[in-house]
Short mmCIF file of N, CA and C and ligand atoms in Angstrom, two decimals:
data_model
loop_
_atom_site.label_atom_id
_atom_site.label_comp_id
_atom_site.label_asym_id
_atom_site.label_seq_id
_atom_site.Cartn_x
_atom_site.Cartn_y
_atom_site.Cartn_z
N MET A 246 -108.66 67.38 -82.14
CA MET A 246 -108.98 66.02 -81.67
C MET A 246 -108.65 65.00 -82.77
N ALA A 247 -107.90 63.98 -82.38
CA ALA A 247 -107.59 62.93 -83.34
C ALA A 247 -108.84 62.12 -83.66
N GLU A 248 -108.85 61.59 -84.86
CA GLU A 248 -110.01 60.81 -85.28
C GLU A 248 -109.95 59.39 -84.73
N GLU A 249 -111.06 58.92 -84.24
CA GLU A 249 -111.13 57.56 -83.70
C GLU A 249 -110.88 56.53 -84.80
N THR A 250 -110.35 55.40 -84.40
CA THR A 250 -110.16 54.27 -85.32
C THR A 250 -111.07 53.14 -84.86
N ILE A 251 -110.99 52.05 -85.57
CA ILE A 251 -111.76 50.86 -85.23
C ILE A 251 -111.38 50.35 -83.82
N PHE A 252 -110.17 50.67 -83.37
CA PHE A 252 -109.73 50.19 -82.06
C PHE A 252 -110.56 50.80 -80.92
N SER A 253 -111.04 52.04 -81.09
CA SER A 253 -111.90 52.64 -80.06
C SER A 253 -113.20 51.84 -79.94
N LYS A 254 -113.71 51.37 -81.06
CA LYS A 254 -114.94 50.57 -81.05
C LYS A 254 -114.70 49.21 -80.38
N ILE A 255 -113.50 48.67 -80.58
CA ILE A 255 -113.15 47.40 -79.92
C ILE A 255 -113.09 47.61 -78.40
N ILE A 256 -112.47 48.71 -77.97
CA ILE A 256 -112.37 49.01 -76.53
C ILE A 256 -113.77 49.09 -75.91
N ARG A 257 -114.68 49.74 -76.62
CA ARG A 257 -116.05 49.91 -76.10
C ARG A 257 -116.94 48.70 -76.37
N ARG A 258 -116.34 47.68 -76.99
CA ARG A 258 -117.04 46.42 -77.33
C ARG A 258 -118.24 46.67 -78.24
N GLU A 259 -118.08 47.62 -79.14
CA GLU A 259 -119.13 47.91 -80.12
C GLU A 259 -118.99 47.03 -81.35
N ILE A 260 -117.77 46.53 -81.57
CA ILE A 260 -117.58 45.55 -82.64
C ILE A 260 -116.82 44.36 -82.05
N PRO A 261 -117.00 43.18 -82.64
CA PRO A 261 -116.40 41.99 -82.04
C PRO A 261 -114.88 41.96 -82.15
N ALA A 262 -114.26 41.45 -81.11
CA ALA A 262 -112.81 41.21 -81.11
C ALA A 262 -112.56 40.18 -80.01
N ASP A 263 -111.48 39.44 -80.18
CA ASP A 263 -111.12 38.43 -79.17
C ASP A 263 -110.28 39.14 -78.09
N ILE A 264 -110.98 39.75 -77.15
CA ILE A 264 -110.31 40.51 -76.09
C ILE A 264 -109.78 39.54 -75.03
N VAL A 265 -108.48 39.61 -74.79
CA VAL A 265 -107.87 38.69 -73.83
C VAL A 265 -107.61 39.37 -72.48
N TYR A 266 -107.65 40.70 -72.47
CA TYR A 266 -107.40 41.43 -71.22
C TYR A 266 -107.96 42.85 -71.37
N GLN A 267 -108.55 43.36 -70.29
CA GLN A 267 -108.95 44.77 -70.29
C GLN A 267 -108.97 45.28 -68.85
N ASP A 268 -108.45 46.48 -68.65
CA ASP A 268 -108.59 47.15 -67.35
C ASP A 268 -108.89 48.62 -67.61
N GLU A 269 -108.73 49.46 -66.61
CA GLU A 269 -109.11 50.87 -66.77
C GLU A 269 -108.15 51.64 -67.68
N LEU A 270 -107.00 51.07 -67.97
CA LEU A 270 -106.01 51.79 -68.78
C LEU A 270 -105.76 51.21 -70.16
N VAL A 271 -105.82 49.89 -70.26
CA VAL A 271 -105.43 49.24 -71.53
C VAL A 271 -106.38 48.12 -71.91
N THR A 272 -106.35 47.78 -73.19
CA THR A 272 -107.12 46.64 -73.71
C THR A 272 -106.19 45.81 -74.59
N ALA A 273 -106.32 44.49 -74.53
CA ALA A 273 -105.51 43.60 -75.36
C ALA A 273 -106.42 42.63 -76.09
N PHE A 274 -106.17 42.44 -77.38
CA PHE A 274 -107.02 41.56 -78.19
C PHE A 274 -106.19 40.93 -79.29
N ARG A 275 -106.67 39.78 -79.79
CA ARG A 275 -105.92 39.07 -80.83
C ARG A 275 -106.01 39.80 -82.16
N ASP A 276 -104.85 39.87 -82.84
CA ASP A 276 -104.80 40.51 -84.15
C ASP A 276 -105.66 39.73 -85.13
N ILE A 277 -106.38 40.45 -85.98
CA ILE A 277 -107.29 39.81 -86.94
C ILE A 277 -106.52 39.05 -88.02
N ALA A 278 -105.27 39.41 -88.25
CA ALA A 278 -104.44 38.76 -89.28
C ALA A 278 -103.11 38.35 -88.64
N PRO A 279 -103.14 37.31 -87.81
CA PRO A 279 -101.95 36.98 -87.02
C PRO A 279 -100.74 36.62 -87.86
N GLN A 280 -99.59 37.13 -87.44
CA GLN A 280 -98.35 36.84 -88.16
C GLN A 280 -97.46 35.87 -87.38
N ALA A 281 -98.00 35.34 -86.30
CA ALA A 281 -97.30 34.33 -85.49
C ALA A 281 -98.38 33.61 -84.69
N PRO A 282 -98.06 32.43 -84.14
CA PRO A 282 -99.07 31.68 -83.37
C PRO A 282 -99.72 32.53 -82.27
N THR A 283 -98.94 33.35 -81.61
CA THR A 283 -99.51 34.36 -80.70
C THR A 283 -99.28 35.73 -81.32
N HIS A 284 -100.35 36.45 -81.58
CA HIS A 284 -100.22 37.83 -82.10
C HIS A 284 -101.35 38.64 -81.47
N ILE A 285 -100.98 39.39 -80.46
CA ILE A 285 -101.95 40.15 -79.67
C ILE A 285 -101.57 41.62 -79.72
N LEU A 286 -102.58 42.47 -79.81
CA LEU A 286 -102.37 43.91 -79.79
C LEU A 286 -102.74 44.45 -78.42
N ILE A 287 -101.88 45.27 -77.87
CA ILE A 287 -102.14 45.88 -76.55
C ILE A 287 -102.20 47.38 -76.78
N ILE A 288 -103.31 47.99 -76.37
CA ILE A 288 -103.53 49.40 -76.70
C ILE A 288 -103.98 50.18 -75.46
N PRO A 289 -103.67 51.48 -75.43
CA PRO A 289 -104.22 52.31 -74.34
C PRO A 289 -105.70 52.55 -74.62
N ASN A 290 -106.49 52.69 -73.56
CA ASN A 290 -107.92 52.95 -73.75
C ASN A 290 -108.17 54.36 -74.26
N VAL A 291 -107.23 55.27 -73.99
CA VAL A 291 -107.37 56.62 -74.56
C VAL A 291 -106.72 56.63 -75.93
N LEU A 292 -107.26 57.48 -76.78
CA LEU A 292 -106.74 57.57 -78.15
C LEU A 292 -105.47 58.41 -78.21
N ILE A 293 -104.36 57.73 -78.47
CA ILE A 293 -103.08 58.38 -78.77
C ILE A 293 -102.74 57.91 -80.18
N PRO A 294 -102.73 58.79 -81.17
CA PRO A 294 -102.59 58.31 -82.55
C PRO A 294 -101.26 57.61 -82.84
N THR A 295 -100.14 58.23 -82.43
CA THR A 295 -98.83 57.64 -82.73
C THR A 295 -97.90 57.91 -81.54
N VAL A 296 -96.74 57.30 -81.58
CA VAL A 296 -95.73 57.55 -80.55
C VAL A 296 -95.35 59.04 -80.53
N ASN A 297 -95.45 59.71 -81.66
CA ASN A 297 -95.13 61.14 -81.72
C ASN A 297 -96.08 61.98 -80.86
N HIS A 298 -97.25 61.44 -80.51
CA HIS A 298 -98.23 62.19 -79.73
C HIS A 298 -98.15 61.92 -78.23
N VAL A 299 -97.25 61.07 -77.82
CA VAL A 299 -97.17 60.67 -76.41
C VAL A 299 -96.74 61.84 -75.53
N THR A 300 -97.37 61.96 -74.34
CA THR A 300 -96.97 62.97 -73.35
C THR A 300 -96.72 62.27 -72.01
N VAL A 301 -96.21 63.02 -71.04
CA VAL A 301 -95.95 62.42 -69.73
C VAL A 301 -97.24 61.89 -69.09
N GLU A 302 -98.36 62.49 -69.43
CA GLU A 302 -99.65 62.01 -68.86
C GLU A 302 -99.96 60.58 -69.31
N ASP A 303 -99.33 60.15 -70.38
CA ASP A 303 -99.61 58.81 -70.92
C ASP A 303 -98.72 57.73 -70.31
N GLU A 304 -97.78 58.14 -69.46
CA GLU A 304 -96.76 57.18 -69.02
C GLU A 304 -97.35 56.01 -68.24
N LEU A 305 -98.40 56.25 -67.48
CA LEU A 305 -99.00 55.15 -66.71
C LEU A 305 -99.57 54.10 -67.65
N ALA A 306 -100.33 54.55 -68.64
CA ALA A 306 -100.96 53.60 -69.58
C ALA A 306 -99.88 52.89 -70.41
N LEU A 307 -98.85 53.63 -70.82
CA LEU A 307 -97.81 53.02 -71.66
C LEU A 307 -97.00 52.00 -70.85
N GLY A 308 -96.75 52.30 -69.59
CA GLY A 308 -96.08 51.34 -68.72
C GLY A 308 -96.94 50.12 -68.49
N ARG A 309 -98.24 50.33 -68.33
CA ARG A 309 -99.17 49.21 -68.14
C ARG A 309 -99.16 48.29 -69.35
N MET A 310 -98.99 48.86 -70.53
CA MET A 310 -98.94 48.03 -71.75
C MET A 310 -97.83 46.98 -71.64
N ILE A 311 -96.71 47.36 -71.06
CA ILE A 311 -95.59 46.41 -70.92
C ILE A 311 -95.88 45.35 -69.86
N THR A 312 -96.41 45.77 -68.72
CA THR A 312 -96.67 44.77 -67.67
C THR A 312 -97.77 43.81 -68.13
N VAL A 313 -98.73 44.33 -68.88
CA VAL A 313 -99.79 43.44 -69.41
C VAL A 313 -99.20 42.50 -70.47
N ALA A 314 -98.29 43.00 -71.28
CA ALA A 314 -97.63 42.14 -72.27
C ALA A 314 -96.95 40.96 -71.58
N ALA A 315 -96.24 41.25 -70.50
CA ALA A 315 -95.54 40.18 -69.77
C ALA A 315 -96.53 39.18 -69.20
N LYS A 316 -97.64 39.67 -68.66
CA LYS A 316 -98.66 38.80 -68.09
C LYS A 316 -99.29 37.90 -69.16
N ILE A 317 -99.60 38.49 -70.30
CA ILE A 317 -100.22 37.71 -71.38
C ILE A 317 -99.22 36.70 -71.94
N ALA A 318 -97.96 37.09 -72.07
CA ALA A 318 -96.94 36.16 -72.57
C ALA A 318 -96.88 34.93 -71.67
N GLU A 319 -96.96 35.15 -70.37
CA GLU A 319 -96.97 34.04 -69.41
C GLU A 319 -98.20 33.15 -69.64
N GLN A 320 -99.36 33.79 -69.77
CA GLN A 320 -100.62 33.04 -69.98
C GLN A 320 -100.58 32.25 -71.29
N GLU A 321 -99.95 32.82 -72.31
CA GLU A 321 -99.90 32.17 -73.62
C GLU A 321 -98.84 31.06 -73.66
N GLY A 322 -98.02 30.99 -72.60
CA GLY A 322 -96.98 29.96 -72.53
C GLY A 322 -95.77 30.26 -73.39
N ILE A 323 -95.53 31.54 -73.69
CA ILE A 323 -94.41 31.88 -74.57
C ILE A 323 -93.33 32.68 -73.85
N ALA A 324 -93.52 32.90 -72.54
CA ALA A 324 -92.60 33.78 -71.82
C ALA A 324 -91.17 33.23 -71.83
N GLU A 325 -91.05 31.94 -71.58
CA GLU A 325 -89.70 31.40 -71.43
C GLU A 325 -88.97 31.35 -72.77
N ASP A 326 -89.64 30.89 -73.82
CA ASP A 326 -88.99 30.84 -75.15
C ASP A 326 -88.73 32.24 -75.67
N GLY A 327 -89.61 33.17 -75.34
CA GLY A 327 -89.40 34.55 -75.75
C GLY A 327 -90.40 35.02 -76.78
N TYR A 328 -90.37 36.30 -77.02
CA TYR A 328 -91.37 36.92 -77.90
C TYR A 328 -90.85 38.29 -78.31
N ARG A 329 -91.63 39.00 -79.10
CA ARG A 329 -91.20 40.32 -79.57
C ARG A 329 -92.33 41.32 -79.37
N LEU A 330 -91.97 42.50 -78.90
CA LEU A 330 -92.92 43.60 -78.76
C LEU A 330 -92.56 44.67 -79.79
N ILE A 331 -93.55 45.09 -80.57
CA ILE A 331 -93.29 46.05 -81.65
C ILE A 331 -94.30 47.19 -81.58
N VAL A 332 -93.81 48.41 -81.72
CA VAL A 332 -94.70 49.57 -81.86
C VAL A 332 -94.28 50.30 -83.13
N ASN A 333 -95.14 50.32 -84.14
CA ASN A 333 -94.83 50.99 -85.39
C ASN A 333 -95.29 52.45 -85.32
N CYS A 334 -94.53 53.33 -85.96
CA CYS A 334 -94.92 54.75 -86.00
C CYS A 334 -94.86 55.27 -87.43
N ASN A 335 -96.02 55.75 -87.86
CA ASN A 335 -96.14 56.45 -89.16
C ASN A 335 -95.66 55.61 -90.35
N ARG A 336 -95.43 56.27 -91.45
CA ARG A 336 -95.24 55.60 -92.74
C ARG A 336 -94.00 54.70 -92.76
N HIS A 337 -92.87 55.22 -92.34
CA HIS A 337 -91.66 54.40 -92.40
C HIS A 337 -91.71 53.25 -91.40
N GLY A 338 -92.47 53.43 -90.34
CA GLY A 338 -92.63 52.34 -89.37
C GLY A 338 -93.68 51.33 -89.79
N GLY A 339 -94.44 51.65 -90.83
CA GLY A 339 -95.46 50.71 -91.31
C GLY A 339 -96.74 50.75 -90.50
N GLN A 340 -97.02 51.88 -89.84
CA GLN A 340 -98.24 51.98 -89.03
C GLN A 340 -99.47 52.12 -89.92
N GLU A 341 -100.46 51.28 -89.64
CA GLU A 341 -101.70 51.31 -90.44
C GLU A 341 -102.89 51.81 -89.66
N VAL A 342 -102.90 51.57 -88.36
CA VAL A 342 -104.02 52.01 -87.52
C VAL A 342 -103.48 53.07 -86.57
N PHE A 343 -104.11 54.27 -86.62
CA PHE A 343 -103.55 55.41 -85.89
C PHE A 343 -104.18 55.55 -84.50
N HIS A 344 -103.97 54.51 -83.74
CA HIS A 344 -104.24 54.42 -82.30
C HIS A 344 -103.10 53.54 -81.79
N ILE A 345 -102.20 54.13 -81.03
CA ILE A 345 -100.98 53.40 -80.61
C ILE A 345 -101.31 51.97 -80.20
N HIS A 346 -100.51 51.05 -80.67
CA HIS A 346 -100.70 49.65 -80.27
C HIS A 346 -99.35 48.97 -80.22
N MET A 347 -99.22 48.07 -79.29
CA MET A 347 -98.02 47.25 -79.16
C MET A 347 -98.36 45.85 -79.65
N HIS A 348 -97.62 45.36 -80.62
CA HIS A 348 -97.79 43.98 -81.07
C HIS A 348 -97.02 43.07 -80.13
N LEU A 349 -97.67 42.02 -79.65
CA LEU A 349 -97.01 40.96 -78.89
C LEU A 349 -97.01 39.73 -79.80
N LEU A 350 -95.81 39.35 -80.24
CA LEU A 350 -95.67 38.26 -81.20
C LEU A 350 -94.82 37.16 -80.61
N GLY A 351 -95.27 35.91 -80.78
CA GLY A 351 -94.47 34.80 -80.27
C GLY A 351 -95.09 33.47 -80.66
N GLY A 352 -94.51 32.40 -80.10
CA GLY A 352 -95.00 31.06 -80.41
C GLY A 352 -94.16 30.37 -81.46
N ARG A 353 -93.23 31.09 -82.05
CA ARG A 353 -92.25 30.50 -82.98
C ARG A 353 -91.03 31.42 -82.98
N SER A 354 -89.92 30.90 -83.53
CA SER A 354 -88.74 31.76 -83.65
C SER A 354 -89.05 32.85 -84.67
N LEU A 355 -88.81 34.09 -84.31
CA LEU A 355 -89.25 35.22 -85.15
C LEU A 355 -88.17 35.70 -86.12
N GLY A 356 -86.98 35.10 -86.06
CA GLY A 356 -85.94 35.47 -87.02
C GLY A 356 -85.36 36.84 -86.73
N PRO A 357 -84.64 37.38 -87.73
CA PRO A 357 -84.01 38.68 -87.52
C PRO A 357 -85.04 39.78 -87.29
N MET A 358 -84.64 40.83 -86.63
CA MET A 358 -85.60 41.85 -86.23
C MET A 358 -86.24 42.54 -87.43
N LEU A 359 -85.46 42.80 -88.48
CA LEU A 359 -86.01 43.47 -89.65
C LEU A 359 -86.04 42.49 -90.81
N SER A 360 -87.10 42.58 -91.64
CA SER A 360 -87.29 41.58 -92.68
C SER A 360 -86.36 41.81 -93.87
N HIS A 361 -85.87 43.03 -94.05
CA HIS A 361 -84.92 43.24 -95.15
C HIS A 361 -83.75 44.07 -94.64
N LYS A 362 -82.63 43.83 -95.29
CA LYS A 362 -81.39 44.47 -94.85
C LYS A 362 -81.20 45.81 -95.58
N GLY A 363 -80.05 46.38 -95.39
CA GLY A 363 -79.72 47.61 -96.13
C GLY A 363 -80.06 48.87 -95.36
N ILE A 364 -80.31 48.72 -94.06
CA ILE A 364 -80.64 49.90 -93.24
C ILE A 364 -79.44 50.24 -92.38
P1 5GP B 571 -99.85 48.41 -87.64
O1 5GP B 571 -99.39 48.06 -89.04
O2 5GP B 571 -100.67 49.67 -87.61
O3 5GP B 571 -98.73 48.41 -86.65
O4 5GP B 571 -100.77 47.20 -87.19
C1 5GP B 571 -102.16 47.22 -87.25
C2 5GP B 571 -102.62 45.82 -86.89
O5 5GP B 571 -104.00 45.87 -86.60
C3 5GP B 571 -102.43 44.81 -88.04
O6 5GP B 571 -101.63 43.74 -87.56
C4 5GP B 571 -103.86 44.39 -88.36
O7 5GP B 571 -103.95 43.02 -88.72
C5 5GP B 571 -104.62 44.71 -87.08
N1 5GP B 571 -106.01 45.05 -87.27
C6 5GP B 571 -106.51 45.97 -88.15
N2 5GP B 571 -107.85 46.04 -88.04
C7 5GP B 571 -108.20 45.15 -87.07
C8 5GP B 571 -109.47 44.78 -86.51
O8 5GP B 571 -110.53 45.29 -86.87
N3 5GP B 571 -109.45 43.84 -85.51
C9 5GP B 571 -108.29 43.28 -85.08
N4 5GP B 571 -108.39 42.35 -84.12
N5 5GP B 571 -107.09 43.60 -85.59
C10 5GP B 571 -107.04 44.53 -86.58
#
């Protein structure tokens, strides 16, 4: 069994978070350290530590993460200008919290996809 992270407590509303959306499959809340005017994390309610742990049983929740991202982008008024969805995996991906999450970033031009070149 994977170890729970702080995100499980946010899902269960045991610790405070600015939750903008929740249903039976996913929860979305504002990032505590926003890197853009809109920075929201969308997560499955079940604990999946990384993309490496995903199975076919997770496809419904993972698909819901995208449809919820689109809905929130519309609500935030950033759909037309555009935004970025990011899922980091493990060390090289820069993952810090081991409960899969999709970053929804927008509200300004986000520049090139990667912050440094040479890849
Ligand atoms: P990662 O680097 O794992 O892709 O992103 C983790 C994200 O979770 C970071 O952007 C970080 O600011 C955010 N985060 C970490 N702990 C908390 C928390 O307790 N509450 C909220 N709202 N965001 C958090």
